[in-house]
Coordinates of C-alpha atoms in Angstrom, one line a residue:
M1 CA 21.6 14.3 5.6
E2 CA 18.2 13.9 4.1
N3 CA 17.0 17.4 2.1
Q4 CA 14.2 18.5 4.8
V5 CA 11.8 20.0 1.9
L6 CA 12.0 16.4 0.2
V7 CA 11.2 14.5 3.0
E8 CA 8.3 16.7 4.1
L9 CA 7.3 16.9 0.2
E10 CA 7.2 13.0 0.2
H11 CA 5.4 12.7 3.6
K12 CA 2.6 15.1 2.6
F13 CA 1.9 13.0 -1.0
T14 CA 2.0 9.2 0.4
Q15 CA 0.0 9.6 3.5
P16 CA -3.0 6.9 3.5
S17 CA -6.4 8.4 2.9
A18 CA -9.3 8.3 4.9
V19 CA -11.0 6.0 2.1
F20 CA -8.1 4.0 2.0
L21 CA -8.3 3.4 5.8
E22 CA -11.7 2.4 5.8
D23 CA -11.2 -0.2 2.7
L24 CA -8.2 -1.5 4.5
A25 CA -10.2 -2.4 7.5
Q26 CA -12.4 -4.7 5.6
I27 CA -9.9 -6.9 4.1
D28 CA -9.0 -9.9 6.3
G29 CA -6.0 -12.0 6.1
D30 CA -2.0 -11.5 5.6
F31 CA -0.5 -10.2 2.3
I32 CA 2.2 -11.2 0.2
F33 CA 3.8 -9.0 -2.3
L34 CA 5.5 -10.9 -5.2
G35 CA 8.1 -9.1 -7.0
I36 CA 8.2 -6.4 -4.4
G37 CA 11.7 -4.9 -5.3
G38 CA 10.4 -3.1 -8.6
K39 CA 9.5 0.7 -8.6
M40 CA 5.9 0.4 -6.9
G41 CA 6.6 -2.5 -4.7
P42 CA 8.4 -1.0 -1.7
S43 CA 6.0 2.4 -1.6
M44 CA 3.1 -0.1 -1.8
A45 CA 4.2 -2.0 1.4
K46 CA 5.0 1.2 3.1
L47 CA 1.4 2.7 2.4
L48 CA 0.1 -0.7 3.4
L49 CA 2.0 -0.8 6.6
D50 CA 1.2 2.6 7.5
G51 CA -2.4 1.8 7.2
L52 CA -2.4 -1.2 9.2
R53 CA -0.7 0.9 12.0
Q54 CA -3.0 3.5 11.7
I55 CA -6.3 1.3 11.9
G56 CA -4.6 -0.8 15.0
V57 CA -4.5 -4.1 12.8
S58 CA -1.6 -6.3 12.8
R59 CA -1.0 -8.8 9.8
K60 CA 2.1 -10.5 8.2
V61 CA 3.2 -8.8 5.1
Y62 CA 5.5 -10.7 3.0
G63 CA 7.5 -9.4 0.2
V64 CA 9.2 -11.5 -2.2
S65 CA 12.0 -10.7 -4.7
R66 CA 15.3 -11.8 -5.9
F67 CA 16.8 -8.9 -4.2
S68 CA 20.1 -8.0 -6.0
D69 CA 20.0 -4.8 -4.1
D70 CA 20.4 -5.6 -0.7
S71 CA 19.7 -1.9 0.8
N72 CA 16.2 -2.5 -1.0
R73 CA 15.6 -5.3 1.3
K74 CA 17.0 -3.8 4.5
Y75 CA 14.5 -0.5 3.8
L76 CA 11.4 -3.1 3.4
E77 CA 12.6 -4.9 6.7
N78 CA 12.9 -1.6 8.4
L79 CA 9.3 -1.1 7.3
G80 CA 8.2 -4.2 9.0
V81 CA 7.7 -6.3 5.8
E82 CA 9.1 -10.2 6.5
T83 CA 11.4 -10.5 3.0
I84 CA 11.8 -13.4 1.3
V85 CA 14.7 -14.1 -0.9
C86 CA 13.1 -16.1 -4.2
N87 CA 13.5 -16.8 -7.9
L88 CA 10.2 -17.4 -8.6
L89 CA 10.8 -19.2 -11.8
D90 CA 12.5 -21.7 -9.4
D91 CA 9.3 -24.1 -8.6
E92 CA 10.8 -25.6 -5.7
A93 CA 11.4 -22.3 -4.0
L94 CA 8.0 -21.0 -5.3
Q95 CA 6.1 -23.9 -3.9
S96 CA 7.8 -23.3 -0.5
L97 CA 6.6 -19.6 0.0
P98 CA 4.1 -18.8 2.5
Y99 CA 0.2 -18.8 2.0
A100 CA -1.3 -15.3 2.1
K101 CA -5.0 -14.6 1.6
N102 CA -4.0 -11.3 -0.2
V103 CA -1.6 -11.8 -3.4
I104 CA -0.3 -8.4 -4.8
Y105 CA 1.6 -9.9 -8.0
L106 CA 4.1 -7.3 -9.3
A107 CA 6.5 -9.5 -11.2
G108 CA 7.1 -8.9 -14.8
F109 CA 9.9 -8.4 -17.4
K110 CA 9.7 -5.2 -19.7
F111 CA 13.0 -3.4 -20.3
G112 CA 15.5 -5.5 -22.0
A113 CA 12.7 -7.7 -23.7
T114 CA 14.3 -7.5 -27.1
G115 CA 16.8 -10.1 -27.1
K116 CA 15.5 -12.0 -24.3
E117 CA 12.2 -13.3 -25.7
D118 CA 12.4 -16.5 -24.1
F119 CA 12.9 -15.0 -20.8
T120 CA 10.0 -12.3 -21.3
W121 CA 7.6 -15.0 -22.1
A122 CA 8.8 -17.1 -19.0
M123 CA 8.1 -14.3 -16.7
N124 CA 5.1 -12.7 -18.0
T125 CA 3.2 -15.8 -19.2
Y126 CA 4.6 -19.1 -17.6
L127 CA 4.9 -18.0 -14.2
P128 CA 1.8 -16.3 -13.8
G129 CA 0.4 -20.0 -14.4
R130 CA 2.4 -21.3 -11.6
I131 CA 1.3 -18.4 -9.3
A132 CA -2.3 -18.8 -9.8
E133 CA -2.1 -22.8 -9.0
K134 CA 0.0 -22.0 -5.9
Y135 CA -2.2 -19.3 -4.4
K136 CA -5.6 -20.5 -6.0
N137 CA -7.3 -20.1 -2.5
S138 CA -6.2 -16.3 -2.4
R139 CA -7.6 -13.2 -3.7
I140 CA -5.0 -12.0 -6.4
I141 CA -4.4 -8.5 -7.8
A142 CA -2.3 -9.1 -10.9
F143 CA -0.5 -6.3 -12.4
S144 CA -0.9 -5.7 -16.3
S145 CA -0.1 -3.0 -18.6
G146 CA -1.8 -0.4 -20.8
N147 CA 0.5 -1.5 -23.5
V148 CA -1.6 -4.6 -24.3
L149 CA -4.1 -2.1 -25.5
P150 CA -4.8 -0.7 -29.2
Y151 CA -3.5 2.7 -30.4
V152 CA -6.4 5.0 -30.7
D153 CA -6.9 8.5 -32.1
V154 CA -6.0 11.1 -29.4
R155 CA -9.6 12.4 -29.7
S156 CA -11.1 9.1 -28.9
G157 CA -11.6 9.3 -25.1
G158 CA -9.0 6.4 -24.8
V159 CA -9.7 2.4 -24.5
D160 CA -12.3 1.1 -21.8
E161 CA -12.2 -2.5 -20.7
S162 CA -14.7 -3.4 -23.4
I163 CA -12.5 -2.8 -26.3
L164 CA -10.2 -6.0 -27.2
P165 CA -6.6 -5.8 -27.1
E166 CA -4.2 -5.6 -29.8
P167 CA -0.6 -5.6 -28.3
I168 CA 2.7 -4.7 -30.5
G169 CA 5.6 -6.3 -29.7
E170 CA 6.9 -9.3 -27.7
Y171 CA 6.5 -7.6 -23.9
A172 CA 2.9 -6.7 -24.8
Q173 CA 2.0 -10.0 -26.5
S174 CA 3.3 -11.8 -23.4
T175 CA 1.8 -9.4 -21.0
L176 CA -1.5 -10.1 -22.4
G177 CA -0.6 -14.0 -22.0
R178 CA -0.4 -13.0 -18.3
E179 CA -3.7 -11.9 -18.4
R180 CA -5.1 -14.9 -20.5
I181 CA -3.2 -17.4 -18.1
F182 CA -4.7 -15.8 -14.8
T183 CA -8.2 -15.4 -16.2
Y184 CA -8.0 -19.5 -17.0
F185 CA -6.9 -20.1 -13.6
S186 CA -9.7 -17.9 -12.3
K187 CA -12.2 -19.9 -14.0
K188 CA -10.6 -23.2 -13.4
N189 CA -10.3 -22.9 -9.7
G190 CA -12.8 -20.3 -8.8
T191 CA -9.8 -17.9 -7.4
P192 CA -11.3 -14.2 -7.4
I193 CA -8.6 -12.2 -9.5
L194 CA -8.5 -8.6 -10.4
L195 CA -6.2 -7.5 -13.5
Y196 CA -4.6 -4.4 -12.9
R197 CA -4.2 -2.7 -16.1
L198 CA -1.9 0.3 -15.3
N199 CA -0.2 3.3 -17.4
Y200 CA 1.6 5.2 -16.2
A201 CA 2.4 5.7 -12.5
V202 CA 4.5 8.8 -11.8
D203 CA 6.5 9.6 -8.5
F204 CA 9.2 11.8 -7.2
R205 CA 11.8 9.4 -8.5
Y206 CA 10.5 7.9 -11.8
G207 CA 7.9 8.3 -14.6
V208 CA 6.6 10.0 -17.6
I209 CA 6.7 13.5 -15.8
R210 CA 10.2 13.6 -14.4
E211 CA 11.4 12.2 -17.5
I212 CA 9.7 15.3 -19.3
A213 CA 11.2 17.5 -16.6
K214 CA 14.7 16.2 -16.7
Q215 CA 14.4 17.0 -20.4
V216 CA 13.1 20.5 -19.9
Y217 CA 15.7 21.3 -17.1
H218 CA 18.5 20.2 -19.1
Q219 CA 17.4 21.9 -22.2
R220 CA 17.4 18.7 -24.0
P221 CA 14.8 18.1 -27.2
I222 CA 11.4 16.3 -26.4
D223 CA 10.3 14.0 -29.1
I224 CA 6.2 14.6 -29.6
R225 CA 5.6 12.0 -32.0
T226 CA 3.7 10.4 -29.3
N227 CA 2.1 13.5 -28.1
N228 CA -0.7 12.1 -25.6
V229 CA -0.5 10.1 -22.5
N230 CA -2.4 9.3 -19.1
V231 CA -0.8 9.5 -15.7
I232 CA -1.6 8.7 -12.2
W233 CA 0.2 9.8 -8.9
Q234 CA 1.9 6.5 -7.7
S235 CA 0.6 6.8 -4.4
D236 CA -2.9 6.8 -5.7
A237 CA -2.0 4.0 -7.8
N238 CA -1.0 2.1 -4.6
E239 CA -4.2 2.8 -2.6
I240 CA -6.4 1.6 -5.7
A241 CA -4.4 -1.7 -5.8
I242 CA -4.9 -2.6 -2.2
R243 CA -8.5 -1.5 -2.1
S244 CA -9.1 -3.6 -5.3
L245 CA -8.9 -6.8 -3.3
L246 CA -12.3 -5.7 -2.4
H247 CA -13.3 -6.0 -6.0
V248 CA -11.6 -9.1 -7.2
E249 CA -13.9 -11.2 -9.3
S250 CA -14.1 -14.9 -11.1
P251 CA -13.7 -15.2 -13.8
A252 CA -11.3 -12.3 -13.4
K253 CA -12.3 -8.6 -13.6
V254 CA -10.2 -6.5 -15.8
L255 CA -9.6 -2.8 -14.5
N256 CA -7.9 0.1 -16.4
V257 CA -6.1 2.3 -13.9
T258 CA -4.8 5.8 -14.5
G259 CA -5.8 9.3 -14.3
P260 CA -9.0 11.1 -15.7
E261 CA -7.0 13.2 -18.5
I262 CA -5.7 12.5 -21.9
L263 CA -2.6 14.9 -21.4
S264 CA -0.5 16.5 -24.0
I265 CA 3.3 16.2 -23.6
K266 CA 3.8 19.7 -24.9
W267 CA 1.4 21.1 -22.4
I268 CA 3.3 19.3 -19.7
A269 CA 6.8 20.5 -20.6
E270 CA 5.3 24.0 -20.9
K271 CA 3.9 23.9 -17.4
L272 CA 7.1 22.6 -16.1
G273 CA 9.0 25.1 -17.9
E274 CA 7.2 27.8 -16.3
I275 CA 8.2 26.5 -12.8
L276 CA 11.7 25.3 -13.8
G277 CA 12.4 28.7 -15.6
K278 CA 13.1 27.0 -18.7
K279 CA 11.8 27.2 -22.1
P280 CA 11.0 23.5 -23.3
L281 CA 12.7 22.4 -27.0
F282 CA 10.4 20.2 -29.2
V283 CA 11.2 17.9 -32.1
H284 CA 9.2 16.4 -34.6
E285 CA 5.3 16.6 -35.1
P286 CA 2.4 14.6 -33.3
E287 CA 1.0 11.6 -34.3
Q288 CA -2.7 11.3 -34.4
T289 CA -2.7 7.9 -32.0
A290 CA -1.4 6.7 -28.7
L291 CA -1.7 4.3 -26.2
L292 CA -4.6 6.0 -24.3
N293 CA -6.3 4.2 -21.2
N294 CA -10.0 5.3 -20.3
A295 CA -10.3 4.5 -16.7
S296 CA -13.8 5.5 -16.0
E297 CA -14.8 2.3 -14.3
C298 CA -11.8 2.9 -11.9
H299 CA -13.1 6.4 -10.9
R300 CA -16.5 5.0 -10.5
I301 CA -15.6 2.4 -8.1
F302 CA -12.7 4.4 -6.3
G303 CA -13.2 8.1 -7.1
Y304 CA -10.7 10.5 -8.9
P305 CA -7.1 10.2 -7.8
K306 CA -6.4 12.6 -5.0
V307 CA -3.3 14.3 -6.4
G308 CA -4.3 16.1 -9.4
I309 CA -2.0 16.8 -12.5
L310 CA -0.8 20.1 -11.5
D311 CA -0.1 19.2 -8.3
V312 CA 2.1 16.2 -9.9
I313 CA 4.0 18.8 -12.1
A314 CA 4.7 21.2 -9.4
I315 CA 5.9 18.5 -7.2
T316 CA 8.2 17.1 -9.9
A317 CA 9.6 20.5 -10.6
Q318 CA 10.4 21.1 -6.9
W319 CA 11.9 17.5 -6.6
I320 CA 14.2 18.4 -9.6
L321 CA 15.1 21.9 -8.3
Q322 CA 15.9 20.2 -5.1
D323 CA 18.0 17.3 -6.4
G324 CA 16.0 14.7 -5.3
G325 CA 17.2 11.4 -6.0
E326 CA 15.8 8.9 -9.0
F327 CA 15.4 5.2 -9.9
G328 CA 16.8 5.9 -13.4
K329 CA 14.2 3.5 -15.2
D330 CA 12.7 5.3 -18.0
T331 CA 9.3 4.2 -19.1
H332 CA 10.0 4.3 -22.8
F333 CA 6.5 5.9 -23.1
Q334 CA 7.2 7.3 -26.6
E335 CA 8.2 3.8 -28.1
R336 CA 5.7 3.1 -30.9
G337 CA 7.0 -0.1 -32.0
G338 CA 7.0 -2.3 -28.7
K339 CA 10.7 -2.8 -28.6
F340 CA 11.6 -2.6 -25.0

């Protein structure tokens, strides 16, 4: 039986907002999620379907993935997603996918990239070109990453969209390749695209805050060489992704997506420690640079995230104390050499 406290907590912090419903009502056409089986896909599909029901609109919502986990597929189908098993690198299978006006492109490869560099580039750079041609008459939200950006001084305010990328390592380089390929096809075909440059989404079951909370709770030393980070609550990030369908452009628009603060890992750990009843342990000294995303343009368009950092910390601590489940996929946000 599910823990009722956790059920209520998740329900409270994942409900569609009024502004989301207003924007959703303006988005015509069906939806397809490419690479829906990852960390954000299922929750984003649930948000979309909850929103469509609340505004009384019927749309087809397709979810495409390899679906190595059958329980994930069943969960999505129970939500109302029409699931399609597909290896997107199989061009015949890709071309057989249904048309949808609204494409959310979530596919990519990060963890395990070291040692599988060829597959990393195929997934992150080659495949986007095939997707862009297949869905040239659609709107496309293409997920990217703050990893393409340069490390900057922690006092700088972070990197906005005007700063040129400086990716470190083949994951980040191939992710910049994804952006460049989508931009090329956006210009070539006039396809309206938004490059959704995210770092880092956090949720009950994964993310920077949960990783720190686990270290605090289990009294494991926290490496603070990378002592500064941006985060955004996953449900807020999901809303922005879908609402961004109203802001796609040709040539492709780049949008940084994260919360408004440059946060200290040490501060986060100490706040978590107050709730968890544990004293955090730290190792090493902070570096003066970090990957920091300035999302001022995102906040200008969409407003500030509804779930603030103090709520995120409290939610995460409660989830840990209630022994809530996890995805078990660490962000490796402390990695400074680009090796994933």
